Amino acid sequence: MYSIGVDIGGMSVKIGLVNEKGEIFKRGKTATDVAGGADKIVSDIAKVICELADPSDADLAGIGIGCPGTISSAIGVVDKAYNLNWENVALADMLGKYINKPIKVSNDANVAALGETMFGVGKKYTDTILLTLGTGVGGGVIINGELYEGAFSKGAELGHVVVRVDGEQCSCGRRGCLEAYCSATALIRDTKAAMVADKTSAMWKFSPDLEQVDGRTAFECSKKGDAAATKVVDNYVKFLAEGMMNFANVFRPQAIILGGGVSAQGKYLTDKLEAYCKALDHGFAGAPVFEILVAELGNDAGIIGAAALLF
Amino acid sequence: MYSIGVDIGGMSVKIGLVNEKGEIFKRGKTATDVAGGADKIVSDIAKVICELADPSDADLAGIGIGCPGTISSAIGVVDKAYNLNWENVALADMLGKYINKPIKVSNDANVAALGETMFGVGKKYTDTILLTLGTGVGGGVIINGELYEGAFSKGAELGHVVVRVDGEQCSCGRRGCLEAYCSATALIRDTKAAMVADKTSAMWKFSPDLEQVDGRTAFECSKKGDAAATKVVDNYVKFLAEGMMNFANVFRPQAIILGGGVSAQGKYLTDKLEAYCKALDHGFAGAPVFEILVAELGNDAGIIGAAALLF
């Protein structure tokens, strides 16, 4: 038995045949033809799938799709995906015209959480949270081994939980969301502000022009002892740790898994988070402690997690 | 078929026989003999139960217990309940020595959420959140008609979700928890501070001595137009609404139900919360809107919800 995982991104669609061990044994790819619209993208996906596998193969359990945006997973509809310029796209039905197999659709952060928990760094656990620290902050929740998307599959928006009332403006319209402090975008904003405030910071050597600042600038300079950079990193760690403890108090996961660009800081980041959380009883005195892990499936998490929707 | 609900409070234990419609058809009560210890309290409870019902009655499904503190519900153990001075009390086993029926134990806010959702104001819904606004802020979560307690039954601590990093000190050790802004205790703290800052406020007429200030002072004076009181209320509403939208983005409940002392403000409170949430798309543009309701089972929520653990 195997299934097909489809990972729709803004630039390309990655497709893989995935066995029950979570191993990708055949791969395909197509450009995301945003200008061509949903019909074109779906027909491109169908074409790649038919090249990779025989859709009538009895061993093929079905097709799972991870897609950015808000999804009505029960009916396989993408309600809204800004990057794709999609609104009310009946993705499962559209692909079903080409391929007569079960088709499931979920949000990209959700399927990454499923992939990492079933086959990645969280595989010894049943209850996990995944936070992706990228342009935004995405979230996925696994409860008792199953993906939890919230009612109407409209929950688990973990990046849009306010951790500082009246805080930084968030793209969602509210102020003080976790995303407004812990996305790479927020980290870059704070790094630039710290550089402007301290012209002597070593960060100016790492990124001589403000336009060159990225999510690594403050971390790399903090590692070398720069005070202004360390302040940026410590603030980032504080907000992320507080957000993590919030989700711990809500779900009490065994592990919180970090993915996305900022998670590349690895142990340097998780050690700091660990120390911060430990000083505050990981959120609640006497409650089970959660592990802090870094996602390990990388770019394959989307394909594997999408395929896992069928397992 | 019926079950018995036991609501353990710091002063008294309320016990009721509850039918499948959620109606209490027989009631009993005993004092909470905290000094006597867990053995004494359990034997007192067993005595009342045996007076109210025949424990061998085939129609009796079992006994549900709502208890303050942190609970390991899978094994019916109270890990810690400060008010009762309990630690590692094997409540289900202890009561099981008197009564040979299934016995389930859960946290008091959790069972109230179950009661209000199955038989109270939330009965048309399957996904709800209950927030109790009392001395502290308690939380209960119902997902798809079932009580969700978090992994190890140690989640759903909704009062201990930080909404303002570096904010007011909370009893749990962290700063800025929802409880530190939205409990009656926090409301009273803020009311007193506003009175001290404004000696001309009408709140001084309502509560001539700071010791007389309670959760109604600011609300009642705000209704009559006092500016300082209105500022306190608006701030309370802001933090509560932000907390509610946070939980909406996590769980996307159909309704958020408010219980506890402050919820007695009823429509005056919910109208303000509604207006605040509406201006921010109830947390997430395009997502389903949640209703804001006031709990209606009152003091019976504990008994009914505890009994409902067996339904």
mmCIF file of N, CA and C in Angstrom, chain A residues 70 82 127 143 148-152 154-158 160-167 172-175 235 238-239 241-243 245-254 276 280-281 283-288, chain B residues 70 82 127 143 148-152 154-158 160-167 172-175 235 238-239 241-243 245-254 276 280-281 283-288:
data_model
loop_
_atom_site.group_PDB
_atom_site.id
_atom_site.type_symbol
_atom_site.label_atom_id
_atom_site.label_comp_id
_atom_site.label_asym_id
_atom_site.label_seq_id
_atom_site.Cartn_x
_atom_site.Cartn_y
_atom_site.Cartn_z
ATOM 1 N N THR A 70 -6.619 28.722 3.859
ATOM 2 C CA THR A 70 -7.664 28.126 4.691
ATOM 3 C C THR A 70 -8.430 27.105 3.866
ATOM 4 N N TYR A 82 -4.043 33.054 -0.617
ATOM 5 C CA TYR A 82 -3.591 34.318 -1.187
ATOM 6 C C TYR A 82 -2.490 34.124 -2.229
ATOM 7 N N ASP A 127 1.085 13.133 20.788
ATOM 8 C CA ASP A 127 0.523 14.475 20.946
ATOM 9 C C ASP A 127 1.621 15.504 20.726
ATOM 10 N N ILE A 143 -3.352 15.403 17.951
ATOM 11 C CA ILE A 143 -3.934 14.928 19.203
ATOM 12 C C ILE A 143 -4.109 13.426 19.101
ATOM 13 N N TYR A 148 -5.496 17.431 14.231
ATOM 14 C CA TYR A 148 -6.624 18.215 14.736
ATOM 15 C C TYR A 148 -6.617 19.568 14.032
ATOM 16 N N GLU A 149 -7.671 19.836 13.302
ATOM 17 C CA GLU A 149 -7.716 21.072 12.512
ATOM 18 C C GLU A 149 -8.658 22.120 13.099
ATOM 19 N N GLY A 150 -9.281 21.800 14.226
ATOM 20 C CA GLY A 150 -10.303 22.694 14.761
ATOM 21 C C GLY A 150 -11.631 22.434 14.077
ATOM 22 N N ALA A 151 -12.702 22.950 14.678
ATOM 23 C CA ALA A 151 -14.026 22.772 14.075
ATOM 24 C C ALA A 151 -14.039 23.415 12.689
ATOM 25 N N PHE A 152 -14.743 22.803 11.770
ATOM 26 C CA PHE A 152 -14.818 23.275 10.378
ATOM 27 C C PHE A 152 -13.432 23.297 9.709
ATOM 28 N N LYS A 154 -11.008 24.919 10.739
ATOM 29 C CA LYS A 154 -10.630 26.341 10.725
ATOM 30 C C LYS A 154 -9.910 26.762 12.002
ATOM 31 N N GLY A 155 -9.427 25.800 12.762
ATOM 32 C CA GLY A 155 -8.650 26.162 13.948
ATOM 33 C C GLY A 155 -7.171 25.948 13.685
ATOM 34 N N ALA A 156 -6.450 25.694 14.774
ATOM 35 C CA ALA A 156 -5.002 25.436 14.703
ATOM 36 C C ALA A 156 -4.249 26.576 14.022
ATOM 37 N N GLU A 157 -4.806 27.774 14.075
ATOM 38 C CA GLU A 157 -4.102 28.955 13.549
ATOM 39 C C GLU A 157 -3.181 29.486 14.642
ATOM 40 N N LEU A 158 -2.157 28.710 14.944
ATOM 41 C CA LEU A 158 -1.351 28.983 16.135
ATOM 42 C C LEU A 158 -0.508 30.252 15.999
ATOM 43 N N HIS A 160 -1.659 32.951 15.010
ATOM 44 C CA HIS A 160 -2.542 34.086 15.264
ATOM 45 C C HIS A 160 -3.201 33.992 16.628
ATOM 46 N N VAL A 161 -2.358 33.698 17.598
ATOM 47 C CA VAL A 161 -2.737 33.751 19.003
ATOM 48 C C VAL A 161 -1.976 34.936 19.584
ATOM 49 N N VAL A 162 -2.718 35.885 20.138
ATOM 50 C CA VAL A 162 -2.097 37.115 20.656
ATOM 51 C C VAL A 162 -1.336 36.815 21.948
ATOM 52 N N VAL A 163 -0.072 37.150 21.969
ATOM 53 C CA VAL A 163 0.731 36.976 23.174
ATOM 54 C C VAL A 163 1.085 38.326 23.798
ATOM 55 N N ARG A 164 0.727 39.388 23.109
ATOM 56 C CA ARG A 164 0.940 40.707 23.694
ATOM 57 C C ARG A 164 -0.164 41.656 23.228
ATOM 58 N N VAL A 165 -1.214 41.718 24.047
ATOM 59 C CA VAL A 165 -2.314 42.641 23.754
ATOM 60 C C VAL A 165 -1.728 44.036 23.517
ATOM 61 N N ASP A 166 -2.222 44.712 22.480
ATOM 62 C CA ASP A 166 -1.724 46.046 22.087
ATOM 63 C C ASP A 166 -0.293 46.016 21.546
ATOM 64 N N GLY A 167 0.183 44.855 21.165
ATOM 65 C CA GLY A 167 1.563 44.738 20.696
ATOM 66 C C GLY A 167 1.727 45.077 19.228
ATOM 67 N N CYS A 172 -2.858 39.849 10.157
ATOM 68 C CA CYS A 172 -4.248 39.370 10.248
ATOM 69 C C CYS A 172 -5.209 40.460 10.687
ATOM 70 N N GLY A 173 -4.679 41.585 11.145
ATOM 71 C CA GLY A 173 -5.546 42.666 11.588
ATOM 72 C C GLY A 173 -5.501 42.898 13.091
ATOM 73 N N ARG A 174 -5.129 41.850 13.835
ATOM 74 C CA ARG A 174 -5.003 42.027 15.278
ATOM 75 C C ARG A 174 -3.587 42.515 15.603
ATOM 76 N N ARG A 175 -3.383 42.858 16.847
ATOM 77 C CA ARG A 175 -2.062 43.285 17.307
ATOM 78 C C ARG A 175 -1.508 42.248 18.273
ATOM 79 N N ASN A 235 14.914 38.350 23.081
ATOM 80 C CA ASN A 235 13.519 38.776 22.971
ATOM 81 C C ASN A 235 12.729 37.793 22.098
ATOM 82 N N LYS A 238 12.094 34.724 24.117
ATOM 83 C CA LYS A 238 11.068 34.946 25.135
ATOM 84 C C LYS A 238 9.665 34.782 24.548
ATOM 85 N N PHE A 239 9.416 35.460 23.437
ATOM 86 C CA PHE A 239 8.074 35.399 22.852
ATOM 87 C C PHE A 239 7.748 33.997 22.347
ATOM 88 N N ALA A 241 9.039 31.141 23.421
ATOM 89 C CA ALA A 241 8.869 30.246 24.572
ATOM 90 C C ALA A 241 7.517 30.482 25.245
ATOM 91 N N GLU A 242 7.116 31.737 25.360
ATOM 92 C CA GLU A 242 5.811 32.027 25.972
ATOM 93 C C GLU A 242 4.694 31.439 25.113
ATOM 94 N N GLY A 243 4.830 31.576 23.803
ATOM 95 C CA GLY A 243 3.834 30.983 22.907
ATOM 96 C C GLY A 243 3.801 29.467 23.048
ATOM 97 N N MET A 245 4.672 27.663 25.660
ATOM 98 C CA MET A 245 4.071 27.289 26.947
ATOM 99 C C MET A 245 2.556 27.485 26.918
ATOM 100 N N ASN A 246 2.108 28.504 26.177
ATOM 101 C CA ASN A 246 0.660 28.670 26.008
ATOM 102 C C ASN A 246 0.052 27.421 25.373
ATOM 103 N N PHE A 247 0.659 26.968 24.288
ATOM 104 C CA PHE A 247 0.090 25.797 23.602
ATOM 105 C C PHE A 247 0.237 24.551 24.478
ATOM 106 N N ALA A 248 1.292 24.515 25.280
ATOM 107 C CA ALA A 248 1.452 23.396 26.212
ATOM 108 C C ALA A 248 0.296 23.381 27.205
ATOM 109 N N ASN A 249 -0.062 24.552 27.728
ATOM 110 C CA ASN A 249 -1.146 24.591 28.710
ATOM 111 C C ASN A 249 -2.506 24.277 28.084
ATOM 112 N N VAL A 250 -2.620 24.478 26.796
ATOM 113 C CA VAL A 250 -3.883 24.164 26.112
ATOM 114 C C VAL A 250 -3.939 22.683 25.729
ATOM 115 N N PHE A 251 -2.843 22.176 25.143
ATOM 116 C CA PHE A 251 -2.873 20.810 24.589
ATOM 117 C C PHE A 251 -2.025 19.813 25.387
ATOM 118 N N ARG A 252 -1.065 20.307 26.130
ATOM 119 C CA ARG A 252 -0.099 19.481 26.865
ATOM 120 C C ARG A 252 0.567 18.438 25.961
ATOM 121 N N PRO A 253 1.161 18.900 24.854
ATOM 122 C CA PRO A 253 1.815 17.968 23.937
ATOM 123 C C PRO A 253 3.058 17.353 24.571
ATOM 124 N N GLN A 254 3.450 16.203 24.067
ATOM 125 C CA GLN A 254 4.701 15.594 24.534
ATOM 126 C C GLN A 254 5.898 16.308 23.913
ATOM 127 N N TYR A 276 14.526 28.868 29.068
ATOM 128 C CA TYR A 276 13.450 29.809 29.400
ATOM 129 C C TYR A 276 12.233 29.061 29.945
ATOM 130 N N LEU A 280 10.134 28.413 34.074
ATOM 131 C CA LEU A 280 8.704 28.662 34.321
ATOM 132 C C LEU A 280 7.922 27.345 34.293
ATOM 133 N N ASP A 281 8.562 26.271 34.748
ATOM 134 C CA ASP A 281 7.877 24.962 34.876
ATOM 135 C C ASP A 281 7.248 24.498 33.563
ATOM 136 N N GLY A 283 5.406 25.945 31.767
ATOM 137 C CA GLY A 283 4.046 26.469 31.649
ATOM 138 C C GLY A 283 3.176 26.225 32.866
ATOM 139 N N PHE A 284 3.368 25.095 33.529
ATOM 140 C CA PHE A 284 2.454 24.777 34.630
ATOM 141 C C PHE A 284 3.144 23.788 35.564
ATOM 142 N N ALA A 285 3.313 24.201 36.807
ATOM 143 C CA ALA A 285 4.028 23.354 37.773
ATOM 144 C C ALA A 285 3.351 22.001 37.919
ATOM 145 N N GLY A 286 4.144 20.944 37.832
ATOM 146 C CA GLY A 286 3.602 19.601 38.036
ATOM 147 C C GLY A 286 3.091 18.942 36.768
ATOM 148 N N ALA A 287 2.900 19.741 35.717
ATOM 149 C CA ALA A 287 2.405 19.159 34.459
ATOM 150 C C ALA A 287 3.569 18.498 33.716
ATOM 151 N N PRO A 288 3.266 17.525 32.871
ATOM 152 C CA PRO A 288 4.346 16.869 32.124
ATOM 153 C C PRO A 288 5.117 17.872 31.258
ATOM 154 N N THR B 70 -5.626 19.693 39.578
ATOM 155 C CA THR B 70 -5.167 18.941 38.407
ATOM 156 C C THR B 70 -5.465 17.463 38.639
ATOM 157 N N TYR B 82 -5.200 22.398 45.707
ATOM 158 C CA TYR B 82 -4.738 23.262 46.798
ATOM 159 C C TYR B 82 -5.825 23.495 47.849
ATOM 160 N N ASP B 127 -19.029 22.043 19.462
ATOM 161 C CA ASP B 127 -17.677 22.538 19.751
ATOM 162 C C ASP B 127 -17.779 23.846 20.524
ATOM 163 N N ILE B 143 -14.804 19.272 22.168
ATOM 164 C CA ILE B 143 -14.514 19.075 20.751
ATOM 165 C C ILE B 143 -15.439 17.992 20.230
ATOM 166 N N TYR B 148 -12.515 17.593 25.969
ATOM 167 C CA TYR B 148 -11.092 17.495 25.627
ATOM 168 C C TYR B 148 -10.287 18.053 26.794
ATOM 169 N N GLU B 149 -9.472 17.210 27.397
ATOM 170 C CA GLU B 149 -8.715 17.620 28.585
ATOM 171 C C GLU B 149 -7.237 17.839 28.299
ATOM 172 N N GLY B 150 -6.837 17.653 27.036
ATOM 173 C CA GLY B 150 -5.408 17.704 26.724
ATOM 174 C C GLY B 150 -4.767 16.362 27.020
ATOM 175 N N ALA B 151 -3.549 16.166 26.507
ATOM 176 C CA ALA B 151 -2.845 14.914 26.757
ATOM 177 C C ALA B 151 -2.620 14.758 28.260
ATOM 178 N N PHE B 152 -2.690 13.540 28.745
ATOM 179 C CA PHE B 152 -2.551 13.235 30.181
ATOM 180 C C PHE B 152 -3.614 13.955 31.021
ATOM 181 N N LYS B 154 -4.044 17.003 31.122
ATOM 182 C CA LYS B 154 -3.341 18.135 31.757
ATOM 183 C C LYS B 154 -3.343 19.397 30.888
ATOM 184 N N GLY B 155 -4.216 19.423 29.897
ATOM 185 C CA GLY B 155 -4.313 20.640 29.100
ATOM 186 C C GLY B 155 -5.548 21.430 29.495
ATOM 187 N N ALA B 156 -6.066 22.191 28.537
ATOM 188 C CA ALA B 156 -7.273 22.999 28.745
ATOM 189 C C ALA B 156 -7.137 23.946 29.933
ATOM 190 N N GLU B 157 -5.900 24.317 30.248
ATOM 191 C CA GLU B 157 -5.676 25.312 31.315
ATOM 192 C C GLU B 157 -5.773 26.700 30.692
ATOM 193 N N LEU B 158 -6.990 27.047 30.280
ATOM 194 C CA LEU B 158 -7.163 28.236 29.452
ATOM 195 C C LEU B 158 -6.897 29.541 30.200
ATOM 196 N N HIS B 160 -4.402 30.008 31.958
ATOM 197 C CA HIS B 160 -2.955 30.197 32.020
ATOM 198 C C HIS B 160 -2.323 30.222 30.635
ATOM 199 N N VAL B 161 -2.958 30.996 29.798
ATOM 200 C CA VAL B 161 -2.424 31.314 28.486
ATOM 201 C C VAL B 161 -2.050 32.799 28.549
ATOM 202 N N VAL B 162 -0.782 33.079 28.287
ATOM 203 C CA VAL B 162 -0.291 34.459 28.406
ATOM 204 C C VAL B 162 -0.817 35.300 27.248
ATOM 205 N N VAL B 163 -1.472 36.391 27.563
ATOM 206 C CA VAL B 163 -1.963 37.305 26.535
ATOM 207 C C VAL B 163 -1.174 38.616 26.549
ATOM 208 N N ARG B 164 -0.305 38.744 27.525
ATOM 209 C CA ARG B 164 0.556 39.926 27.541
ATOM 210 C C ARG B 164 1.907 39.573 28.160
ATOM 211 N N VAL B 165 2.835 39.207 27.276
ATOM 212 C CA VAL B 165 4.192 38.900 27.717
ATOM 213 C C VAL B 165 4.707 40.068 28.574
ATOM 214 N N ASP B 166 5.339 39.740 29.695
ATOM 215 C CA ASP B 166 5.842 40.743 30.655
ATOM 216 C C ASP B 166 4.724 41.492 31.368
ATOM 217 N N GLY B 167 3.533 40.959 31.350
ATOM 218 C CA GLY B 167 2.397 41.647 31.955
ATOM 219 C C GLY B 167 2.269 41.398 33.447
ATOM 220 N N CYS B 172 0.380 31.516 38.838
ATOM 221 C CA CYS B 172 1.046 30.301 38.338
ATOM 222 C C CYS B 172 2.556 30.478 38.202
ATOM 223 N N GLY B 173 3.031 31.694 38.331
ATOM 224 C CA GLY B 173 4.462 31.936 38.204
ATOM 225 C C GLY B 173 4.833 32.695 36.942
ATOM 226 N N ARG B 174 3.979 32.610 35.920
ATOM 227 C CA ARG B 174 4.257 33.369 34.698
ATOM 228 C C ARG B 174 3.655 34.769 34.829
ATOM 229 N N ARG B 175 3.948 35.597 33.872
ATOM 230 C CA ARG B 175 3.385 36.947 33.850
ATOM 231 C C ARG B 175 2.438 37.072 32.655
ATOM 232 N N ASN B 235 -11.038 47.878 29.549
ATOM 233 C CA ASN B 235 -9.783 47.136 29.583
ATOM 234 C C ASN B 235 -10.039 45.649 29.856
ATOM 235 N N LYS B 238 -11.377 44.130 26.722
ATOM 236 C CA LYS B 238 -10.328 43.963 25.717
ATOM 237 C C LYS B 238 -9.549 42.671 25.942
ATOM 238 N N PHE B 239 -9.088 42.479 27.162
ATOM 239 C CA PHE B 239 -8.276 41.288 27.447
ATOM 240 C C PHE B 239 -9.108 40.004 27.304
ATOM 241 N N ALA B 241 -11.800 39.552 25.429
ATOM 242 C CA ALA B 241 -12.100 39.343 24.008
ATOM 243 C C ALA B 241 -10.878 38.818 23.265
ATOM 244 N N GLU B 242 -9.703 39.367 23.578
ATOM 245 C CA GLU B 242 -8.483 38.880 22.922
ATOM 246 C C GLU B 242 -8.243 37.408 23.281
ATOM 247 N N GLY B 243 -8.464 37.074 24.546
ATOM 248 C CA GLY B 243 -8.319 35.673 24.961
ATOM 249 C C GLY B 243 -9.319 34.781 24.234
ATOM 250 N N MET B 245 -10.743 35.305 21.315
ATOM 251 C CA MET B 245 -10.360 35.162 19.897
ATOM 252 C C MET B 245 -9.161 34.228 19.755
ATOM 253 N N ASN B 246 -8.269 34.258 20.743
ATOM 254 C CA ASN B 246 -7.155 33.298 20.715
ATOM 255 C C ASN B 246 -7.694 31.861 20.704
ATOM 256 N N PHE B 247 -8.599 31.576 21.607
ATOM 257 C CA PHE B 247 -9.128 30.213 21.675
ATOM 258 C C PHE B 247 -9.940 29.892 20.420
ATOM 259 N N ALA B 248 -10.583 30.906 19.862
ATOM 260 C CA ALA B 248 -11.309 30.697 18.608
ATOM 261 C C ALA B 248 -10.340 30.279 17.510
ATOM 262 N N ASN B 249 -9.195 30.949 17.430
ATOM 263 C CA ASN B 249 -8.233 30.616 16.372
ATOM 264 C C ASN B 249 -7.596 29.246 16.589
ATOM 265 N N VAL B 250 -7.597 28.784 17.818
ATOM 266 C CA VAL B 250 -7.043 27.461 18.099
ATOM 267 C C VAL B 250 -8.083 26.369 17.853
ATOM 268 N N PHE B 251 -9.297 26.577 18.366
ATOM 269 C CA PHE B 251 -10.310 25.514 18.331
ATOM 270 C C PHE B 251 -11.462 25.789 17.360
ATOM 271 N N ARG B 252 -11.674 27.039 17.022
ATOM 272 C CA ARG B 252 -12.790 27.496 16.208
ATOM 273 C C ARG B 252 -14.136 26.959 16.745
ATOM 274 N N PRO B 253 -14.421 27.220 18.025
ATOM 275 C CA PRO B 253 -15.687 26.741 18.604
ATOM 276 C C PRO B 253 -16.884 27.463 18.002
ATOM 277 N N GLN B 254 -18.032 26.827 18.075
ATOM 278 C CA GLN B 254 -19.254 27.495 17.636
ATOM 279 C C GLN B 254 -19.706 28.518 18.664
ATOM 280 N N TYR B 276 -16.299 44.159 20.349
ATOM 281 C CA TYR B 276 -14.830 44.122 20.238
ATOM 282 C C TYR B 276 -14.398 43.041 19.253
ATOM 283 N N LEU B 280 -12.678 42.821 14.910
ATOM 284 C CA LEU B 280 -11.460 42.086 14.538
ATOM 285 C C LEU B 280 -11.811 40.734 13.914
ATOM 286 N N ASP B 281 -12.922 40.691 13.195
ATOM 287 C CA ASP B 281 -13.323 39.479 12.457
ATOM 288 C C ASP B 281 -13.417 38.240 13.349
ATOM 289 N N GLY B 283 -11.415 37.151 15.227
ATOM 290 C CA GLY B 283 -10.119 36.487 15.316
ATOM 291 C C GLY B 283 -9.472 36.215 13.978
ATOM 292 N N PHE B 284 -10.267 35.922 12.964
ATOM 293 C CA PHE B 284 -9.663 35.527 11.688
ATOM 294 C C PHE B 284 -10.663 35.748 10.563
ATOM 295 N N ALA B 285 -10.306 36.603 9.636
ATOM 296 C CA ALA B 285 -11.235 36.964 8.553
ATOM 297 C C ALA B 285 -11.663 35.721 7.779
ATOM 298 N N GLY B 286 -12.974 35.588 7.580
ATOM 299 C CA GLY B 286 -13.478 34.479 6.777
ATOM 300 C C GLY B 286 -13.783 33.227 7.584
ATOM 301 N N ALA B 287 -13.268 33.166 8.810
ATOM 302 C CA ALA B 287 -13.525 31.980 9.636
ATOM 303 C C ALA B 287 -14.923 32.083 10.254
ATOM 304 N N PRO B 288 -15.525 30.961 10.584
ATOM 305 C CA PRO B 288 -16.857 31.011 11.189
ATOM 306 C C PRO B 288 -16.849 31.812 12.495
#
